[in-house]
CSV table of C-alpha atoms in Angstrom, one decimal:
chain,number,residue,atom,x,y,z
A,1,UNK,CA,0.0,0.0,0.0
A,2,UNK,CA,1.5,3.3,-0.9
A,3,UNK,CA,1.8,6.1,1.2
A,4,UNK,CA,1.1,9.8,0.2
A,5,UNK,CA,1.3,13.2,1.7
A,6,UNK,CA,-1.7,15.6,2.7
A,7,UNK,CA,-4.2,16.0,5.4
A,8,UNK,CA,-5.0,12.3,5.9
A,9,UNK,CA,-1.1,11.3,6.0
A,10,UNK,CA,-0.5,13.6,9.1
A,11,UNK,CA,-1.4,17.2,7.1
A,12,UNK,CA,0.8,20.0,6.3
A,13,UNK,CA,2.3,20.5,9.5
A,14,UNK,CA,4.3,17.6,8.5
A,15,UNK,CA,4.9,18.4,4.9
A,16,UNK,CA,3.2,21.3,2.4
A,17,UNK,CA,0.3,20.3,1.1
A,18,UNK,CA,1.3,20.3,-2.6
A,19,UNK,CA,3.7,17.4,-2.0
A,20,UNK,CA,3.5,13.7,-1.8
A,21,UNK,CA,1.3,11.5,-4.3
A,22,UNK,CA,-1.8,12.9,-5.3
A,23,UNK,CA,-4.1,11.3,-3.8
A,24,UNK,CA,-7.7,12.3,-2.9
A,25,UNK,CA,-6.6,14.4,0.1
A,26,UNK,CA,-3.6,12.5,0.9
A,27,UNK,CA,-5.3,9.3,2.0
A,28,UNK,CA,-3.1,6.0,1.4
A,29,UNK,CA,-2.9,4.7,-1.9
A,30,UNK,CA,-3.7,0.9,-3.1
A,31,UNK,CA,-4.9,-0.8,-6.4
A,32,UNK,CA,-8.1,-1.8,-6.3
A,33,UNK,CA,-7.2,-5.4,-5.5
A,34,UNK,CA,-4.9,-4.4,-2.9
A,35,UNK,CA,-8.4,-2.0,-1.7
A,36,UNK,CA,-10.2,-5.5,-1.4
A,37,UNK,CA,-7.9,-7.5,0.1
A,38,UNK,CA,-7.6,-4.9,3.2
A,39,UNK,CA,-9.0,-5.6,6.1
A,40,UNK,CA,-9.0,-1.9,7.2
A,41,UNK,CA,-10.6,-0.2,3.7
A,42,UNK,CA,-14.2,0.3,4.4
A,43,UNK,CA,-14.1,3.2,1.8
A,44,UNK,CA,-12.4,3.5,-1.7
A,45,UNK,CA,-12.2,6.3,-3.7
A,46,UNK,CA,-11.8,5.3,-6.9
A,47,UNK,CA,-12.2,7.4,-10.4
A,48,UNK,CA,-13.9,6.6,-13.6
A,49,UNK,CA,-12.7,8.9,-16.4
A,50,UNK,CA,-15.0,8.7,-18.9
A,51,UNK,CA,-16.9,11.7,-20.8
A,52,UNK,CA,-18.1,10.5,-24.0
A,53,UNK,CA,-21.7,9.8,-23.4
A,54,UNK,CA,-22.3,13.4,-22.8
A,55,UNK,CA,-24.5,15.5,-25.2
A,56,UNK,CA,-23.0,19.1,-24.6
A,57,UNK,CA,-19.4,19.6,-22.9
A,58,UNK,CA,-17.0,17.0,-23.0
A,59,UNK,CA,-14.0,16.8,-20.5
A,60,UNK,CA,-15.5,15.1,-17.1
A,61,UNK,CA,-12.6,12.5,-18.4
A,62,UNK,CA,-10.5,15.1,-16.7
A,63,UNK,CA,-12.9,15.3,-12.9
A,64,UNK,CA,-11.1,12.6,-11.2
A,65,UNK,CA,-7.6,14.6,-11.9
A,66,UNK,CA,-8.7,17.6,-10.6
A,67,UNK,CA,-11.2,16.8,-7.5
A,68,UNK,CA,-7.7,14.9,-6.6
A,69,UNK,CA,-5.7,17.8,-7.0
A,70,UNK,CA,-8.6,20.4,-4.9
A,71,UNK,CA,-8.8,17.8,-2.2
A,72,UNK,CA,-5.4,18.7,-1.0
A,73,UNK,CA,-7.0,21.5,1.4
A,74,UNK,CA,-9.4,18.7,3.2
A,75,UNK,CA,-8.6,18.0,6.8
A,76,UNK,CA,-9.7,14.7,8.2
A,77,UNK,CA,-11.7,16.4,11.5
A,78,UNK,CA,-15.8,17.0,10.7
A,79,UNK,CA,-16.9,19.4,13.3
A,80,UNK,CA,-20.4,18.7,12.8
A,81,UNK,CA,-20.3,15.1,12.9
A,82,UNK,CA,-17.4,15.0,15.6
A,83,UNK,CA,-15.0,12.4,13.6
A,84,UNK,CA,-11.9,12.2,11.7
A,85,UNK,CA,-13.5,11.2,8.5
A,86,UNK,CA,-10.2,9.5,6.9
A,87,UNK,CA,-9.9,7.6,10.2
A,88,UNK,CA,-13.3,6.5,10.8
A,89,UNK,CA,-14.5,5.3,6.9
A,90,UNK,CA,-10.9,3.5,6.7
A,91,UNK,CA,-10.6,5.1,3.4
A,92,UNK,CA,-8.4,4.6,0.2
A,93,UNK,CA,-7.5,5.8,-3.1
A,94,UNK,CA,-7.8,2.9,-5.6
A,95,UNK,CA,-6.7,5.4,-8.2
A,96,UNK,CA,-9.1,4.9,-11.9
A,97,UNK,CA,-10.7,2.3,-13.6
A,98,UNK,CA,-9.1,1.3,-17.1
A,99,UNK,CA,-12.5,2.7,-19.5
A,100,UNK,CA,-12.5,2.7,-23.2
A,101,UNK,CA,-13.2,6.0,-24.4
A,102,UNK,CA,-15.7,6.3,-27.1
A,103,UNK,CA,-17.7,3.5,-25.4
A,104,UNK,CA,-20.1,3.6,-23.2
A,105,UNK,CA,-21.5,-0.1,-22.7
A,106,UNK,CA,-17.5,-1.8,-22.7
A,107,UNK,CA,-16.7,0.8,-20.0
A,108,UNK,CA,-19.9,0.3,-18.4
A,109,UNK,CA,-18.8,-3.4,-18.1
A,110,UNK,CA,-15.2,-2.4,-16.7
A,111,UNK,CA,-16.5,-0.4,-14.3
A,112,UNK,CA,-18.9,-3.0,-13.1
A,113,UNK,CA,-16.0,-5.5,-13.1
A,114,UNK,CA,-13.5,-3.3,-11.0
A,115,UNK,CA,-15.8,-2.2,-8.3
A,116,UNK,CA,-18.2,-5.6,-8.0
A,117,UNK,CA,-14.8,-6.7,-5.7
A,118,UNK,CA,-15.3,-4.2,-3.5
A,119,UNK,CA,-19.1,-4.2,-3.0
A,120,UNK,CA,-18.4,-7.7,-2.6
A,121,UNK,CA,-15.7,-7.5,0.6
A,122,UNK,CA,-18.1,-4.8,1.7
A,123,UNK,CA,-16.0,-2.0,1.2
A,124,UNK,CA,-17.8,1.2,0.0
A,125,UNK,CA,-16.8,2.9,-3.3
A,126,UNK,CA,-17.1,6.8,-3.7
A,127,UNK,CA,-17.1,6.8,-7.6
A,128,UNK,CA,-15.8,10.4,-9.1
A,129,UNK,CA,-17.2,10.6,-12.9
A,130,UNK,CA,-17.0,11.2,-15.4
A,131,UNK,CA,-20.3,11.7,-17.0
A,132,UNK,CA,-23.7,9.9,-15.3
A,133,UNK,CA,-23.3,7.1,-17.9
A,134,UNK,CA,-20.7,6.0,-15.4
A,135,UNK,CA,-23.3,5.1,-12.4
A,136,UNK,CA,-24.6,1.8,-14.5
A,137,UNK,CA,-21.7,-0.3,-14.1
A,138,UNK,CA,-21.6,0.9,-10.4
A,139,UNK,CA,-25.0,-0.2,-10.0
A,140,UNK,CA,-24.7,-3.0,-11.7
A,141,UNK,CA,-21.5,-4.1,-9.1
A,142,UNK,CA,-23.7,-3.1,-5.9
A,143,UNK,CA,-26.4,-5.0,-7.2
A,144,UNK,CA,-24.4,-8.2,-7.4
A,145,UNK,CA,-24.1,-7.8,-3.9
A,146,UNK,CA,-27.3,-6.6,-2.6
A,147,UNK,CA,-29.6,-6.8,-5.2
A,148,UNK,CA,-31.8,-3.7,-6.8
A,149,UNK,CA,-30.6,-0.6,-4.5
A,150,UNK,CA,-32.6,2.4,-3.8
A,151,UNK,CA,-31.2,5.4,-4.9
A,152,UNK,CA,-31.1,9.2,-3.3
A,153,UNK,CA,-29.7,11.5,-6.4
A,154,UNK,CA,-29.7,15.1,-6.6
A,155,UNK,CA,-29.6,16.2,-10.0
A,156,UNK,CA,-31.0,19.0,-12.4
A,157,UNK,CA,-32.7,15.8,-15.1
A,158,UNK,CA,-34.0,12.9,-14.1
A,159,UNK,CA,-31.6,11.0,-17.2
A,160,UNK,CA,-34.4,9.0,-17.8
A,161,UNK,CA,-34.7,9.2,-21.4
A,162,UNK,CA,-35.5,6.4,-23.8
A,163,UNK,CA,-32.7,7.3,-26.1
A,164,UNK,CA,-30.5,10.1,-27.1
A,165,UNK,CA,-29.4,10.4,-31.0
A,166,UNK,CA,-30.7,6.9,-31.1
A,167,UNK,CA,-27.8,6.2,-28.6
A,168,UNK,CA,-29.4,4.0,-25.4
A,169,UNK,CA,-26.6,3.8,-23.0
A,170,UNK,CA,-25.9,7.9,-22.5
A,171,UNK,CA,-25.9,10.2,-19.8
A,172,UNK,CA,-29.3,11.4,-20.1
A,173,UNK,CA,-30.8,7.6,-20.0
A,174,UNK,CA,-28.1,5.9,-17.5
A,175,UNK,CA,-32.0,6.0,-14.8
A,176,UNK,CA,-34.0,4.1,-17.2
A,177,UNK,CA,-31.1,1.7,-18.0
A,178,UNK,CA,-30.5,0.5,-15.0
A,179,UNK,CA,-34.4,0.8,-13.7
A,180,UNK,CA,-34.4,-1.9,-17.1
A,181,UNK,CA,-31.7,-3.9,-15.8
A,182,UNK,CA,-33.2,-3.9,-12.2
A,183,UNK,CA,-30.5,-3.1,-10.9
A,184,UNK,CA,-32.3,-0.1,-9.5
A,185,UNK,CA,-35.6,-0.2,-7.6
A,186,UNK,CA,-37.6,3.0,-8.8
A,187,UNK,CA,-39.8,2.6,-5.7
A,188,UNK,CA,-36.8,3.1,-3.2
A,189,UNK,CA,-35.7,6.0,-5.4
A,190,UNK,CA,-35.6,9.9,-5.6
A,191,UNK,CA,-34.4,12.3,-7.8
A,192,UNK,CA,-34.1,15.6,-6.1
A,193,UNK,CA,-33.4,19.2,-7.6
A,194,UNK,CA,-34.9,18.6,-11.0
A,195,UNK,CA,-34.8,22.2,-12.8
A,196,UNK,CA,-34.6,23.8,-16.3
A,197,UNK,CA,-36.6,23.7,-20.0
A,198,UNK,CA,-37.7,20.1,-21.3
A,199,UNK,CA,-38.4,18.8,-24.3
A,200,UNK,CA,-42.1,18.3,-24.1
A,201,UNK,CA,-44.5,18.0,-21.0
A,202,UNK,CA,-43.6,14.5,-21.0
A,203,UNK,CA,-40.3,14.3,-19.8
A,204,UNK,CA,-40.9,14.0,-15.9
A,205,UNK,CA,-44.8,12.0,-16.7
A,206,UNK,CA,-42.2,9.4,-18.2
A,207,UNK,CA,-40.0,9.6,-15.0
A,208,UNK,CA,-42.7,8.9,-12.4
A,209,UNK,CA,-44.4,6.2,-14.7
A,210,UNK,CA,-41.2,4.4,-14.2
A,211,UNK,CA,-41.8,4.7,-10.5
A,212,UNK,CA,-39.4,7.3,-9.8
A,213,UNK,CA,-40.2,10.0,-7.1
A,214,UNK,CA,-39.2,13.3,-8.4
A,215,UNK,CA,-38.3,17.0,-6.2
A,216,UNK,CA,-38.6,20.3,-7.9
A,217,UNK,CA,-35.7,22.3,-7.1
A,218,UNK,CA,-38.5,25.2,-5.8
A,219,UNK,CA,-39.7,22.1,-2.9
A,220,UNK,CA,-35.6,20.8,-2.7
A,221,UNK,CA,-34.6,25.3,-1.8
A,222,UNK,CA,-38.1,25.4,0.7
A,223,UNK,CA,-37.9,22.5,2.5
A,224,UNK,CA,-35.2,21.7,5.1
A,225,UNK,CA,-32.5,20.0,5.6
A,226,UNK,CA,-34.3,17.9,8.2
A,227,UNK,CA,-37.2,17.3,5.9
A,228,UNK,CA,-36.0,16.3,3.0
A,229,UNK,CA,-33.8,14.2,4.8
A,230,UNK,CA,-37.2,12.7,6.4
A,231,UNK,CA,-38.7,12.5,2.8
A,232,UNK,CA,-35.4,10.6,1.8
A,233,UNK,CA,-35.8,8.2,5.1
A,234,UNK,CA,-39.3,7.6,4.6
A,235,UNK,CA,-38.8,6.9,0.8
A,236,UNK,CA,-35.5,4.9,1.2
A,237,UNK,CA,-36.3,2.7,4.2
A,238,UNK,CA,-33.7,0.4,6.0
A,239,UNK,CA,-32.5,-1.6,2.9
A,240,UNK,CA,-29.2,-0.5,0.7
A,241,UNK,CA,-28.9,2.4,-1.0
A,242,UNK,CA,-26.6,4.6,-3.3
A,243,UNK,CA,-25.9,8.7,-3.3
A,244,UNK,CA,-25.5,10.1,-6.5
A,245,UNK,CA,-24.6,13.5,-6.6
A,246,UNK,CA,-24.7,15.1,-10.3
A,247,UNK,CA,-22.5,18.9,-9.6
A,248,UNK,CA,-25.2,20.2,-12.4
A,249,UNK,CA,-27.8,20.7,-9.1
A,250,UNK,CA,-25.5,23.5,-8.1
A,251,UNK,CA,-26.3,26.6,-9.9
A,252,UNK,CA,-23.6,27.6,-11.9
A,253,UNK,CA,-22.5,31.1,-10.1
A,254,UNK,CA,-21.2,28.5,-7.7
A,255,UNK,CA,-20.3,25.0,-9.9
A,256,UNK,CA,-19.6,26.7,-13.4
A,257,UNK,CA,-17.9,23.4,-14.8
A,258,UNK,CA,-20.4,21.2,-15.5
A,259,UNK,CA,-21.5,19.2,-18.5
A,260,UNK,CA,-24.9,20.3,-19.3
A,261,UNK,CA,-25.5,23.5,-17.0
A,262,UNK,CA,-28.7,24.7,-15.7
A,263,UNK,CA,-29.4,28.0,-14.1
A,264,UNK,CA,-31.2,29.0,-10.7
A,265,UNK,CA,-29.5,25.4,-8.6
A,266,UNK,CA,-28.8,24.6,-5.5
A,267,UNK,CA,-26.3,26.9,-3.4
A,268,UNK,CA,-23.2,25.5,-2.3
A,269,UNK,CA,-23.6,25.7,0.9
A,270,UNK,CA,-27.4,24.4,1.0
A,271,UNK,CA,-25.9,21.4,-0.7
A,272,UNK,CA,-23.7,20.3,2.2
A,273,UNK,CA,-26.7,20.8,4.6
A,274,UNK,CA,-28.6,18.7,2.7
A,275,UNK,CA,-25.8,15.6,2.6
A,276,UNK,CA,-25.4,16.2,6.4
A,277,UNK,CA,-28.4,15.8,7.1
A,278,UNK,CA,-28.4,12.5,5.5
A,279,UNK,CA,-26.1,10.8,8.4
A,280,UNK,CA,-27.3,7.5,9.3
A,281,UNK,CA,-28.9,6.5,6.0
A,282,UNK,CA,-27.6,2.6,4.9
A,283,UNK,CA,-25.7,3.8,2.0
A,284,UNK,CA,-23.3,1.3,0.7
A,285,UNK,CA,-22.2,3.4,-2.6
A,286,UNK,CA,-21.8,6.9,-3.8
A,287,UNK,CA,-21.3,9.1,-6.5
A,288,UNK,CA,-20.4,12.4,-8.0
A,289,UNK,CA,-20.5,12.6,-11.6
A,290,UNK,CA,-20.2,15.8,-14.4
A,291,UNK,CA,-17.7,18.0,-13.3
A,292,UNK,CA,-16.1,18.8,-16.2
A,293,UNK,CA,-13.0,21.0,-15.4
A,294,UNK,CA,-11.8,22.5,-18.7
A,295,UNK,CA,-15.1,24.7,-18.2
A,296,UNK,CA,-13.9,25.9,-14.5
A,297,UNK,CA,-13.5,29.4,-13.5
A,298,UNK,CA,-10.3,30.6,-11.8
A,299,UNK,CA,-9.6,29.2,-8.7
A,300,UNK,CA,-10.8,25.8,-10.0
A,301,UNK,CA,-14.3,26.8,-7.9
A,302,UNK,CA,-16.3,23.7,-8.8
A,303,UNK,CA,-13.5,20.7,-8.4
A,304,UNK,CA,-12.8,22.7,-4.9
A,305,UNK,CA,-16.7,22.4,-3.8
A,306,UNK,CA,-16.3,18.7,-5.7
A,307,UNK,CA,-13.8,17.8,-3.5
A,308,UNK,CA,-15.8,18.7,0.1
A,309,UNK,CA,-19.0,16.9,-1.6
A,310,UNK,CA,-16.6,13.8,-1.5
A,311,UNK,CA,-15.4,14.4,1.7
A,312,UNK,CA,-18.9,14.8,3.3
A,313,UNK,CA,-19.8,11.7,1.5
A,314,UNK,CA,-17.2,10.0,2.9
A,315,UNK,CA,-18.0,11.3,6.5
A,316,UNK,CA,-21.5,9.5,5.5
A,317,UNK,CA,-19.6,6.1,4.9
A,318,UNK,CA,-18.0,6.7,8.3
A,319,UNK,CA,-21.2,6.7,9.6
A,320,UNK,CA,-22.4,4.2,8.2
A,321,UNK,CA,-19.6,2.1,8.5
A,322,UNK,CA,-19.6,3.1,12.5
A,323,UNK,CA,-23.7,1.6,12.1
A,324,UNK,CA,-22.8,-1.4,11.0
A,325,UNK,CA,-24.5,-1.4,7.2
């Protein structure tokens, strides 16, 4: 297992932050067989670099890279949950899956294959996109495991299209796919912060015929924390689920680098209330898909708020791991 600098390898008061092997804010560094084999991994952060099932901007390929390289300013104590987050989720960096660019389906089956270890020794994988297409192979390996997962996704579309330029494995269809596949049970899911023009009146009709419950983002910004986390609860239950988190539900004052940008999102800061308040939730996966960093504004704004939506999810698979799910 390799070592590497940063916050989660003793922080900078042992060496500048900038140094050491960049890994997602320092933590340890292992091949994803090596991740499995551990018997003190019960997170992995691993990264799946591919972009080309996107209809608009193309570059998430380059997310993983630079939520890495933001993460360098994360510290491993969360004040509000009272932990060392690095500590208590036992966390890696399993570096990125081997994808084919230019196609979607062969690196939906590699990302499947790479992670379905992992579900499988009960470690929990934070996946960093990469466009959404990237969540059906991660599906697919938690559902070897646990069968059809519930699913808690914020997101400005629902991606539940039948098809795209006749293309059926893309980011705006990767719900419908895997609803398909059952590998996700639309009954146990929600799609929160749903915003922006459609193509017809149908869009969302289609969405909740498939079983999916859908948020505006006008309920997501009037509701609390504390309620949508009970709608979540209530919806969810106690069986295994997966957080998706696709960066287009931040409006893009605050997350400019995003693949297919809406206006009038989430705030940055309403977002990490809204994963906090999530704590205690079974969730044996996550997410964060879309940023797409050649699009960034100076300051590399959105892979910074990228990185401390990884690091709350990972204080979430702390939790969870401390729970016993």
């Amino acid at each position: 297992m390799g070592e590497a600098g940063g916050a989660a390898a003793g922080g900078p008061r042992r060496a500048p932050r900038y140094t050491g092997v960049r890994t997602f804010a320092g933590l340890p560094a292992a091949g994803l067989e090596e991740a499995c084999d551990s018997a003190h991994c019960g997170a992995a952060v691993v990264g799946s670099p591919f972009d080309t099932a996107t209809s608009w901007r193309p570059g998430a390929r380059f997310a993983p890279e630079a939520i890495r390289s933001a993460s360098v300013l994360l510290r491993p104590w969360h004040p509000l949950h009272a932990l060392d987050v690095f500590a208590a989720s036992g966390a890696l960096d399993a570096g990125d899956v081997a994808i084919t660019p230019g196609n979607a389906a062969r690196s939906a089956e590699q990302i499947a294959s790479a992670l379905s270890p992992l579900c499988a020794a009960g470690t929990i994988p934070l996946l960093l996109g990469g466009d959404h297409s990237v969540a059906l192979g991660e599906l697919r390996a938690h559902a070897g495991v646990h069968g059809a997962l519930g699913l808690v996704l914020l997101d400005a579309h629902a991606d539940t299209w039948e098809d795209y330029y006749g293309e059926r494995l893309f980011h705006g269809t990767v719900i419908r796919r895997a609803i398909e596949e059952g590998v996700l049970d639309p009954g146990r899911s929600l799609i929160a912060g749903l915003r922006g023009s459609l193509y017809s009146e149908a869009d969302l009709d289609e969405a909740r015929a498939l079983g999916l419950e859908l948020v505006s983002i006008e309920q997501l910004q009037a509701d609390e924390p504390a309620a949508f986390a009970a709608r979540v609860r209530e919806r969810i239950g106690e069986r295994p689920a997966l957080m998706g988190f696709d960066i287009d539900v931040i409006d893009p004052s605050a997350a400019p680098a995003t693949g297919t940008p809406e206006v009038a999102g989430l705030s940055a800061r309403k977002a990490l209330a809204l994963l906090r308040a999530l704590a205690g939730i079974r969730f044996v996966g996550f997410d964060l898909v879309e940023v797409c960093p050649p699009y960034d504004a100076p300051g590399q704004v959105t892979s910074l708020l990228a990185a401390n939506i990884a690091y709350e999810m990972l204080a979430l698979a702390a939790l969870a791991r401390r729970a016993g799910a």
